[in-house]
Amino acid sequence: MGKQVLVTGGTQGVGRETVTMLAEQGYEVHLTYRKSEEAARELVCRYGGSVFAHKLDQGDLAQVEQADFLVEHQWYGVIFNAALGSATVKSYAPQGDSLDAANDVALMTVNALGPLWIYKKMKPMLERKTEKTKLIFLSSVDGGLAAFPHFTLSDGMSKAAVAFLAKQLAAENVYTPIDVFCVSPGSMETGMFYASTLKHMTPEVRRQFEQHQAKNRLIQPREVAYWLCQLLKDESTLLHGVNLDATMGLGSRPGIQTEFQPDPV
């Protein structure tokens, strides 16, 4: 059996693509899911003996505390991918309060505290290891690299917290076998981005929007998954502490997205 890697939120988007790539490369892959049991079962069946699924809501502290699978394996890599977006949070948190505070709490809890709690659960086991470990945190261009006017504040704040957590752990592990990385993707064609942005566009407006993006297109989840797999290689130690700008230039020029105006009809 290959090296053991955990991918949180491994049933859709970048997580699913990463699980697929790692399984095909010979890793033993463990994924977490919250609701998508059918998708998790499909991956387990497709890669029998190589992929294992664990139900976990990382925004629920009690569930993280009781998730013994987190410390039952000598993880070679942990990819902290699970997160809520400004649209998907609406199916997670109760709606209706005047300040949208429930959404804020959910975004901060799942996106920022969830990875922190998982790391703290694993920390004693990881520190006992003498072999190398790779910790990879998924942030976002919004919060992880740049600020976008009028985007959901707590969403960007939660992603900034993830980037900071990765930086802090990198600082704490300069002299240990633990390598820490952060990856901040840009506009990516995922269900989360569709729900928050693309869903509201006509086909023509979407075509214009995509043409206006960096390199005239949206990023595909498999492209990000490729680089997550690269960071699991031994040679990636050189990049310990990096926050990888995986935006094709959006992080350098955020106005590409916020200043987009479709052509008049």
PDB file of C-alpha atoms in Angstrom:
ATOM      1  CA  MET A   1       0.000   0.000   0.000  1.00  0.00           C
ATOM      2  CA  GLY A   2       1.221   3.495  -0.832  1.00  0.00           C
ATOM      3  CA  LYS A   3       1.776   6.518   1.380  1.00  0.00           C
ATOM      4  CA  GLN A   4      -1.307   7.620   3.289  1.00  0.00           C
ATOM      5  CA  VAL A   5      -2.847  10.988   2.420  1.00  0.00           C
ATOM      6  CA  LEU A   6      -5.956  12.632   3.849  1.00  0.00           C
ATOM      7  CA  VAL A   7      -8.045  14.982   1.684  1.00  0.00           C
ATOM      8  CA  THR A   8     -10.798  16.856   3.497  1.00  0.00           C
ATOM      9  CA  GLY A   9     -13.841  17.592   1.369  1.00  0.00           C
ATOM     10  CA  GLY A  10     -12.827  14.950  -1.128  1.00  0.00           C
ATOM     11  CA  THR A  11     -16.054  14.288  -3.032  1.00  0.00           C
ATOM     12  CA  GLN A  12     -16.319  17.308  -5.319  1.00  0.00           C
ATOM     13  CA  GLY A  13     -14.322  19.996  -7.085  1.00  0.00           C
ATOM     14  CA  VAL A  14     -10.619  20.162  -6.325  1.00  0.00           C
ATOM     15  CA  GLY A  15     -10.955  17.573  -3.579  1.00  0.00           C
ATOM     16  CA  ARG A  16     -12.440  14.944  -5.879  1.00  0.00           C
ATOM     17  CA  GLU A  17      -9.870  15.586  -8.600  1.00  0.00           C
ATOM     18  CA  THR A  18      -7.085  15.312  -6.029  1.00  0.00           C
ATOM     19  CA  VAL A  19      -8.413  12.042  -4.623  1.00  0.00           C
ATOM     20  CA  THR A  20      -8.610  10.635  -8.156  1.00  0.00           C
ATOM     21  CA  MET A  21      -5.086  11.711  -9.088  1.00  0.00           C
ATOM     22  CA  LEU A  22      -3.559  10.409  -5.873  1.00  0.00           C
ATOM     23  CA  ALA A  23      -5.303   7.052  -6.121  1.00  0.00           C
ATOM     24  CA  GLU A  24      -4.084   6.673  -9.696  1.00  0.00           C
ATOM     25  CA  GLN A  25      -0.554   7.500  -8.536  1.00  0.00           C
ATOM     26  CA  GLY A  26      -0.574   4.712  -5.961  1.00  0.00           C
ATOM     27  CA  TYR A  27      -1.320   6.584  -2.736  1.00  0.00           C
ATOM     28  CA  GLU A  28      -3.681   5.270  -0.077  1.00  0.00           C
ATOM     29  CA  VAL A  29      -6.206   8.104   0.014  1.00  0.00           C
ATOM     30  CA  HIS A  30      -8.620   8.918   2.814  1.00  0.00           C
ATOM     31  CA  LEU A  31     -11.293  11.537   2.212  1.00  0.00           C
ATOM     32  CA  THR A  32     -13.836  13.281   4.387  1.00  0.00           C
ATOM     33  CA  TYR A  33     -17.351  14.253   3.398  1.00  0.00           C
ATOM     34  CA  ARG A  34     -20.298  15.861   5.168  1.00  0.00           C
ATOM     35  CA  LYS A  35     -23.395  15.095   3.076  1.00  0.00           C
ATOM     36  CA  SER A  36     -22.254  13.557  -0.212  1.00  0.00           C
ATOM     37  CA  GLU A  37     -22.241   9.934   0.907  1.00  0.00           C
ATOM     38  CA  GLU A  38     -23.146   8.605  -2.539  1.00  0.00           C
ATOM     39  CA  ALA A  39     -20.210  10.397  -4.178  1.00  0.00           C
ATOM     40  CA  ALA A  40     -17.898   9.132  -1.445  1.00  0.00           C
ATOM     41  CA  ARG A  41     -19.133   5.562  -1.912  1.00  0.00           C
ATOM     42  CA  GLU A  42     -18.599   5.817  -5.665  1.00  0.00           C
ATOM     43  CA  LEU A  43     -14.945   6.794  -5.192  1.00  0.00           C
ATOM     44  CA  VAL A  44     -14.386   4.020  -2.659  1.00  0.00           C
ATOM     45  CA  CYS A  45     -15.884   1.473  -5.048  1.00  0.00           C
ATOM     46  CA  ARG A  46     -13.945   2.766  -8.049  1.00  0.00           C
ATOM     47  CA  TYR A  47     -10.609   2.555  -6.238  1.00  0.00           C
ATOM     48  CA  GLY A  48     -11.307  -0.427  -3.996  1.00  0.00           C
ATOM     49  CA  GLY A  49      -8.597  -0.854  -1.385  1.00  0.00           C
ATOM     50  CA  SER A  50      -6.978   2.484  -2.216  1.00  0.00           C
ATOM     51  CA  VAL A  51      -9.636   5.043  -1.226  1.00  0.00           C
ATOM     52  CA  PHE A  52     -11.423   5.250   2.128  1.00  0.00           C
ATOM     53  CA  ALA A  53     -14.176   7.658   3.156  1.00  0.00           C
ATOM     54  CA  HIS A  54     -14.968   9.185   6.554  1.00  0.00           C
ATOM     55  CA  LYS A  55     -18.067  11.217   7.372  1.00  0.00           C
ATOM     56  CA  LEU A  56     -17.058  14.435   9.148  1.00  0.00           C
ATOM     57  CA  ASP A  57     -18.465  17.921   9.582  1.00  0.00           C
ATOM     58  CA  GLN A  58     -15.324  19.854  10.452  1.00  0.00           C
ATOM     59  CA  GLY A  59     -17.433  22.752  11.665  1.00  0.00           C
ATOM     60  CA  ASP A  60     -18.687  20.576  14.525  1.00  0.00           C
ATOM     61  CA  LEU A  61     -16.057  20.496  17.277  1.00  0.00           C
ATOM     62  CA  ALA A  62     -17.521  17.377  18.886  1.00  0.00           C
ATOM     63  CA  GLN A  63     -17.239  15.483  15.607  1.00  0.00           C
ATOM     64  CA  VAL A  64     -13.599  16.494  15.171  1.00  0.00           C
ATOM     65  CA  GLU A  65     -12.803  15.494  18.751  1.00  0.00           C
ATOM     66  CA  GLN A  66     -14.379  12.067  18.179  1.00  0.00           C
ATOM     67  CA  ALA A  67     -12.829  11.489  14.734  1.00  0.00           C
ATOM     68  CA  ASP A  68     -10.267   8.901  15.770  1.00  0.00           C
ATOM     69  CA  PHE A  69      -9.385   8.127  12.150  1.00  0.00           C
ATOM     70  CA  LEU A  70      -7.491  11.441  12.163  1.00  0.00           C
ATOM     71  CA  VAL A  71      -4.885   9.960  14.508  1.00  0.00           C
ATOM     72  CA  GLU A  72      -5.035   6.274  13.566  1.00  0.00           C
ATOM     73  CA  HIS A  73      -2.864   6.731  10.462  1.00  0.00           C
ATOM     74  CA  GLN A  74       0.698   7.931  10.007  1.00  0.00           C
ATOM     75  CA  TRP A  75      -0.236  10.557   7.426  1.00  0.00           C
ATOM     76  CA  TYR A  76       2.358  11.377   4.817  1.00  0.00           C
ATOM     77  CA  GLY A  77       0.171  14.222   3.610  1.00  0.00           C
ATOM     78  CA  VAL A  78      -2.897  16.126   4.743  1.00  0.00           C
ATOM     79  CA  ILE A  79      -4.713  18.375   2.269  1.00  0.00           C
ATOM     80  CA  PHE A  80      -7.054  20.781   4.043  1.00  0.00           C
ATOM     81  CA  ASN A  81      -9.548  21.403   1.270  1.00  0.00           C
ATOM     82  CA  ALA A  82     -13.076  21.319   2.767  1.00  0.00           C
ATOM     83  CA  ALA A  83     -14.729  24.755   2.872  1.00  0.00           C
ATOM     84  CA  LEU A  84     -17.975  26.650   2.488  1.00  0.00           C
ATOM     85  CA  GLY A  85     -18.542  29.490   0.037  1.00  0.00           C
ATOM     86  CA  SER A  86     -20.757  32.551   0.185  1.00  0.00           C
ATOM     87  CA  ALA A  87     -23.535  30.652  -1.595  1.00  0.00           C
ATOM     88  CA  THR A  88     -23.090  27.122  -0.252  1.00  0.00           C
ATOM     89  CA  VAL A  89     -23.135  28.400   3.333  1.00  0.00           C
ATOM     90  CA  LYS A  90     -26.843  29.087   2.905  1.00  0.00           C
ATOM     91  CA  SER A  91     -27.579  25.361   2.906  1.00  0.00           C
ATOM     92  CA  TYR A  92     -25.416  24.874   6.020  1.00  0.00           C
ATOM     93  CA  ALA A  93     -26.451  27.710   8.322  1.00  0.00           C
ATOM     94  CA  PRO A  94     -29.963  28.776   9.408  1.00  0.00           C
ATOM     95  CA  GLN A  95     -31.142  31.784   7.419  1.00  0.00           C
ATOM     96  CA  GLY A  96     -33.119  34.866   8.385  1.00  0.00           C
ATOM     97  CA  ASP A  97     -31.167  36.870  10.962  1.00  0.00           C
ATOM     98  CA  SER A  98     -30.837  40.550  10.117  1.00  0.00           C
ATOM     99  CA  LEU A  99     -27.032  40.599  10.073  1.00  0.00           C
ATOM    100  CA  ASP A 100     -26.551  37.252   8.313  1.00  0.00           C
ATOM    101  CA  ALA A 101     -24.580  36.395  11.427  1.00  0.00           C
ATOM    102  CA  ALA A 102     -25.308  32.681  11.159  1.00  0.00           C
ATOM    103  CA  ASN A 103     -23.587  32.659   7.770  1.00  0.00           C
ATOM    104  CA  ASP A 104     -20.617  34.538   9.215  1.00  0.00           C
ATOM    105  CA  VAL A 105     -20.274  32.081  12.080  1.00  0.00           C
ATOM    106  CA  ALA A 106     -20.529  29.099   9.738  1.00  0.00           C
ATOM    107  CA  LEU A 107     -17.940  30.451   7.292  1.00  0.00           C
ATOM    108  CA  MET A 108     -15.453  31.253  10.037  1.00  0.00           C
ATOM    109  CA  THR A 109     -16.078  27.967  11.852  1.00  0.00           C
ATOM    110  CA  VAL A 110     -15.944  25.561   8.900  1.00  0.00           C
ATOM    111  CA  ASN A 111     -13.298  27.351   6.830  1.00  0.00           C
ATOM    112  CA  ALA A 112     -10.922  28.596   9.536  1.00  0.00           C
ATOM    113  CA  LEU A 113     -11.556  26.767  12.804  1.00  0.00           C
ATOM    114  CA  GLY A 114     -12.205  23.409  11.129  1.00  0.00           C
ATOM    115  CA  PRO A 115      -8.665  23.063   9.716  1.00  0.00           C
ATOM    116  CA  LEU A 116      -7.249  24.385  12.990  1.00  0.00           C
ATOM    117  CA  TRP A 117      -9.155  21.807  15.045  1.00  0.00           C
ATOM    118  CA  ILE A 118      -8.137  18.971  12.735  1.00  0.00           C
ATOM    119  CA  TYR A 119      -4.505  20.043  12.961  1.00  0.00           C
ATOM    120  CA  LYS A 120      -4.670  20.291  16.758  1.00  0.00           C
ATOM    121  CA  LYS A 121      -6.189  16.812  16.922  1.00  0.00           C
ATOM    122  CA  MET A 122      -3.338  15.462  14.796  1.00  0.00           C
ATOM    123  CA  LYS A 123      -0.520  17.545  16.239  1.00  0.00           C
ATOM    124  CA  PRO A 124       0.772  15.141  18.940  1.00  0.00           C
ATOM    125  CA  MET A 125       0.877  12.276  16.436  1.00  0.00           C
ATOM    126  CA  LEU A 126       2.559  14.385  13.762  1.00  0.00           C
ATOM    127  CA  GLU A 127       5.206  15.655  16.177  1.00  0.00           C
ATOM    128  CA  ARG A 128       6.113  12.093  17.167  1.00  0.00           C
ATOM    129  CA  LYS A 129       6.827  11.133  13.581  1.00  0.00           C
ATOM    130  CA  THR A 130      10.399  11.035  12.346  1.00  0.00           C
ATOM    131  CA  GLU A 131       9.393  10.708   8.691  1.00  0.00           C
ATOM    132  CA  LYS A 132       8.398  13.657   6.540  1.00  0.00           C
ATOM    133  CA  THR A 133       4.835  15.016   6.552  1.00  0.00           C
ATOM    134  CA  LYS A 134       3.280  17.425   4.035  1.00  0.00           C
ATOM    135  CA  LEU A 135       0.500  19.754   5.221  1.00  0.00           C
ATOM    136  CA  ILE A 136      -1.271  21.625   2.402  1.00  0.00           C
ATOM    137  CA  PHE A 137      -3.916  24.276   3.117  1.00  0.00           C
ATOM    138  CA  LEU A 138      -6.367  25.536   0.483  1.00  0.00           C
ATOM    139  CA  SER A 139      -7.126  29.241   0.804  1.00  0.00           C
ATOM    140  CA  SER A 140      -8.391  31.508  -1.993  1.00  0.00           C
ATOM    141  CA  VAL A 141      -7.405  34.563  -3.995  1.00  0.00           C
ATOM    142  CA  ASP A 142     -10.004  36.472  -1.938  1.00  0.00           C
ATOM    143  CA  GLY A 143      -8.491  36.701   1.515  1.00  0.00           C
ATOM    144  CA  GLY A 144      -5.459  34.556   0.823  1.00  0.00           C
ATOM    145  CA  LEU A 145      -3.865  36.968  -1.649  1.00  0.00           C
ATOM    146  CA  ALA A 146      -6.045  40.000  -2.334  1.00  0.00           C
ATOM    147  CA  ALA A 147      -9.172  41.902  -1.324  1.00  0.00           C
ATOM    148  CA  PHE A 148     -12.252  42.233  -3.515  1.00  0.00           C
ATOM    149  CA  PRO A 149     -14.730  45.065  -2.848  1.00  0.00           C
ATOM    150  CA  HIS A 150     -18.238  43.957  -1.886  1.00  0.00           C
ATOM    151  CA  PHE A 151     -17.420  40.255  -1.638  1.00  0.00           C
ATOM    152  CA  THR A 152     -18.764  38.456   1.445  1.00  0.00           C
ATOM    153  CA  LEU A 153     -16.599  39.752   4.288  1.00  0.00           C
ATOM    154  CA  SER A 154     -16.592  36.646   6.450  1.00  0.00           C
ATOM    155  CA  ASP A 155     -15.758  34.453   3.449  1.00  0.00           C
ATOM    156  CA  GLY A 156     -12.604  36.452   2.701  1.00  0.00           C
ATOM    157  CA  MET A 157     -11.763  36.679   6.406  1.00  0.00           C
ATOM    158  CA  SER A 158     -11.978  32.907   6.770  1.00  0.00           C
ATOM    159  CA  LYS A 159      -9.658  32.336   3.806  1.00  0.00           C
ATOM    160  CA  ALA A 160      -7.205  34.911   5.174  1.00  0.00           C
ATOM    161  CA  ALA A 161      -7.216  32.977   8.442  1.00  0.00           C
ATOM    162  CA  VAL A 162      -6.345  29.762   6.591  1.00  0.00           C
ATOM    163  CA  ALA A 163      -3.408  31.453   4.860  1.00  0.00           C
ATOM    164  CA  PHE A 164      -2.224  32.790   8.215  1.00  0.00           C
ATOM    165  CA  LEU A 165      -2.543  29.361   9.841  1.00  0.00           C
ATOM    166  CA  ALA A 166      -0.339  27.862   7.146  1.00  0.00           C
ATOM    167  CA  LYS A 167       2.232  30.639   7.571  1.00  0.00           C
ATOM    168  CA  GLN A 168       2.244  30.233  11.348  1.00  0.00           C
ATOM    169  CA  LEU A 169       2.697  26.481  11.159  1.00  0.00           C
ATOM    170  CA  ALA A 170       5.462  26.918   8.600  1.00  0.00           C
ATOM    171  CA  ALA A 171       7.258  29.200  11.052  1.00  0.00           C
ATOM    172  CA  GLU A 172       6.829  26.678  13.851  1.00  0.00           C
ATOM    173  CA  ASN A 173       8.137  23.790  11.748  1.00  0.00           C
ATOM    174  CA  VAL A 174      11.304  25.217  10.217  1.00  0.00           C
ATOM    175  CA  TYR A 175      13.352  22.638  12.156  1.00  0.00           C
ATOM    176  CA  THR A 176      10.982  19.647  11.927  1.00  0.00           C
ATOM    177  CA  PRO A 177      10.192  17.075   9.188  1.00  0.00           C
ATOM    178  CA  ILE A 178       6.793  18.769   8.688  1.00  0.00           C
ATOM    179  CA  ASP A 179       6.522  20.771   5.463  1.00  0.00           C
ATOM    180  CA  VAL A 180       3.684  23.307   5.255  1.00  0.00           C
ATOM    181  CA  PHE A 181       2.212  24.959   2.166  1.00  0.00           C
ATOM    182  CA  CYS A 182      -0.762  27.106   1.244  1.00  0.00           C
ATOM    183  CA  VAL A 183      -2.386  27.228  -2.196  1.00  0.00           C
ATOM    184  CA  SER A 184      -4.674  30.133  -3.137  1.00  0.00           C
ATOM    185  CA  PRO A 185      -6.616  29.440  -6.360  1.00  0.00           C
ATOM    186  CA  GLY A 186      -8.412  32.072  -8.424  1.00  0.00           C
ATOM    187  CA  SER A 187     -11.691  31.907 -10.342  1.00  0.00           C
ATOM    188  CA  MET A 188     -12.309  28.205 -10.740  1.00  0.00           C
ATOM    189  CA  GLU A 189     -15.112  26.313 -12.466  1.00  0.00           C
ATOM    190  CA  THR A 190     -16.566  24.524  -9.443  1.00  0.00           C
ATOM    191  CA  GLY A 191     -20.029  24.012  -8.042  1.00  0.00           C
ATOM    192  CA  MET A 192     -19.219  26.549  -5.358  1.00  0.00           C
ATOM    193  CA  PHE A 193     -18.258  29.257  -7.865  1.00  0.00           C
ATOM    194  CA  TYR A 194     -21.265  28.407 -10.017  1.00  0.00           C
ATOM    195  CA  ALA A 195     -23.599  28.879  -7.047  1.00  0.00           C
ATOM    196  CA  SER A 196     -22.079  32.203  -6.012  1.00  0.00           C
ATOM    197  CA  THR A 197     -21.372  33.805  -9.399  1.00  0.00           C
ATOM    198  CA  LEU A 198     -22.003  31.903 -12.624  1.00  0.00           C
ATOM    199  CA  LYS A 199     -25.539  30.792 -11.807  1.00  0.00           C
ATOM    200  CA  HIS A 200     -26.878  34.307 -12.202  1.00  0.00           C
ATOM    201  CA  MET A 201     -25.415  34.902 -15.674  1.00  0.00           C
ATOM    202  CA  THR A 202     -26.970  34.399 -19.083  1.00  0.00           C
ATOM    203  CA  PRO A 203     -24.904  32.263 -21.471  1.00  0.00           C
ATOM    204  CA  GLU A 204     -23.679  35.384 -23.277  1.00  0.00           C
ATOM    205  CA  VAL A 205     -22.738  37.232 -20.095  1.00  0.00           C
ATOM    206  CA  ARG A 206     -20.928  34.142 -18.865  1.00  0.00           C
ATOM    207  CA  ARG A 207     -18.995  33.935 -22.137  1.00  0.00           C
ATOM    208  CA  GLN A 208     -17.939  37.553 -21.746  1.00  0.00           C
ATOM    209  CA  PHE A 209     -17.073  37.010 -18.086  1.00  0.00           C
ATOM    210  CA  GLU A 210     -14.841  34.053 -18.860  1.00  0.00           C
ATOM    211  CA  GLN A 211     -13.122  35.974 -21.662  1.00  0.00           C
ATOM    212  CA  HIS A 212     -12.442  38.770 -19.184  1.00  0.00           C
ATOM    213  CA  GLN A 213     -10.736  36.439 -16.689  1.00  0.00           C
ATOM    214  CA  ALA A 214      -6.978  35.965 -16.516  1.00  0.00           C
ATOM    215  CA  LYS A 215      -5.816  34.012 -19.562  1.00  0.00           C
ATOM    216  CA  ASN A 216      -9.378  34.376 -20.905  1.00  0.00           C
ATOM    217  CA  ARG A 217     -10.783  31.402 -19.035  1.00  0.00           C
ATOM    218  CA  LEU A 218     -11.705  29.863 -15.699  1.00  0.00           C
ATOM    219  CA  ILE A 219      -9.301  27.589 -13.844  1.00  0.00           C
ATOM    220  CA  GLN A 220     -10.235  23.906 -13.867  1.00  0.00           C
ATOM    221  CA  PRO A 221     -10.187  21.926 -10.590  1.00  0.00           C
ATOM    222  CA  ARG A 222      -7.851  19.324 -12.092  1.00  0.00           C
ATOM    223  CA  GLU A 223      -5.217  22.014 -12.689  1.00  0.00           C
ATOM    224  CA  VAL A 224      -5.136  22.877  -8.997  1.00  0.00           C
ATOM    225  CA  ALA A 225      -5.198  19.196  -8.038  1.00  0.00           C
ATOM    226  CA  TYR A 226      -2.082  18.656 -10.158  1.00  0.00           C
ATOM    227  CA  TRP A 227      -0.115  21.144  -8.090  1.00  0.00           C
ATOM    228  CA  LEU A 228      -1.406  19.716  -4.816  1.00  0.00           C
ATOM    229  CA  CYS A 229       0.004  16.377  -5.919  1.00  0.00           C
ATOM    230  CA  GLN A 230       3.303  18.032  -6.840  1.00  0.00           C
ATOM    231  CA  LEU A 231       3.572  19.507  -3.345  1.00  0.00           C
ATOM    232  CA  LEU A 232       3.429  15.982  -1.924  1.00  0.00           C
ATOM    233  CA  LYS A 233       6.736  15.141  -3.582  1.00  0.00           C
ATOM    234  CA  ASP A 234       9.948  15.080  -1.540  1.00  0.00           C
ATOM    235  CA  GLU A 235      11.425  17.927  -3.575  1.00  0.00           C
ATOM    236  CA  SER A 236       8.711  20.354  -2.442  1.00  0.00           C
ATOM    237  CA  THR A 237      10.526  20.993   0.858  1.00  0.00           C
ATOM    238  CA  LEU A 238      12.208  23.921  -0.889  1.00  0.00           C
ATOM    239  CA  LEU A 239       8.771  25.627  -0.968  1.00  0.00           C
ATOM    240  CA  HIS A 240       8.075  25.186   2.747  1.00  0.00           C
ATOM    241  CA  GLY A 241       6.083  28.238   3.882  1.00  0.00           C
ATOM    242  CA  VAL A 242       4.915  29.288   0.409  1.00  0.00           C
ATOM    243  CA  ASN A 243       1.468  30.676  -0.340  1.00  0.00           C
ATOM    244  CA  LEU A 244       1.198  29.563  -3.949  1.00  0.00           C
ATOM    245  CA  ASP A 245      -0.612  32.057  -6.170  1.00  0.00           C
ATOM    246  CA  ALA A 246      -2.622  29.698  -8.395  1.00  0.00           C
ATOM    247  CA  THR A 247      -4.682  32.390 -10.096  1.00  0.00           C
ATOM    248  CA  MET A 248      -3.093  32.863 -13.552  1.00  0.00           C
ATOM    249  CA  GLY A 249      -2.589  36.520 -12.604  1.00  0.00           C
ATOM    250  CA  LEU A 250      -5.848  37.410 -10.836  1.00  0.00           C
ATOM    251  CA  GLY A 251      -3.986  37.755  -7.541  1.00  0.00           C
ATOM    252  CA  SER A 252      -1.740  40.364  -9.138  1.00  0.00           C
ATOM    253  CA  ARG A 253      -4.583  42.161 -10.893  1.00  0.00           C
ATOM    254  CA  PRO A 254      -7.811  41.584  -8.896  1.00  0.00           C
ATOM    255  CA  GLY A 255      -9.689  44.251 -10.833  1.00  0.00           C
ATOM    256  CA  ILE A 256     -10.008  41.728 -13.669  1.00  0.00           C
ATOM    257  CA  GLN A 257     -12.987  40.307 -11.816  1.00  0.00           C
ATOM    258  CA  THR A 258     -14.432  43.174  -9.796  1.00  0.00           C
ATOM    259  CA  GLU A 259     -14.415  45.665 -12.672  1.00  0.00           C
ATOM    260  CA  PHE A 260     -16.049  43.372 -15.218  1.00  0.00           C
ATOM    261  CA  GLN A 261     -19.043  44.922 -16.956  1.00  0.00           C
ATOM    262  CA  PRO A 262     -20.929  42.945 -19.614  1.00  0.00           C
ATOM    263  CA  ASP A 263     -21.523  44.569 -22.982  1.00  0.00           C
ATOM    264  CA  PRO A 264     -24.887  46.353 -23.220  1.00  0.00           C
ATOM    265  CA  VAL A 265     -27.604  44.393 -24.960  1.00  0.00           C
TER     266      VAL A 265
END
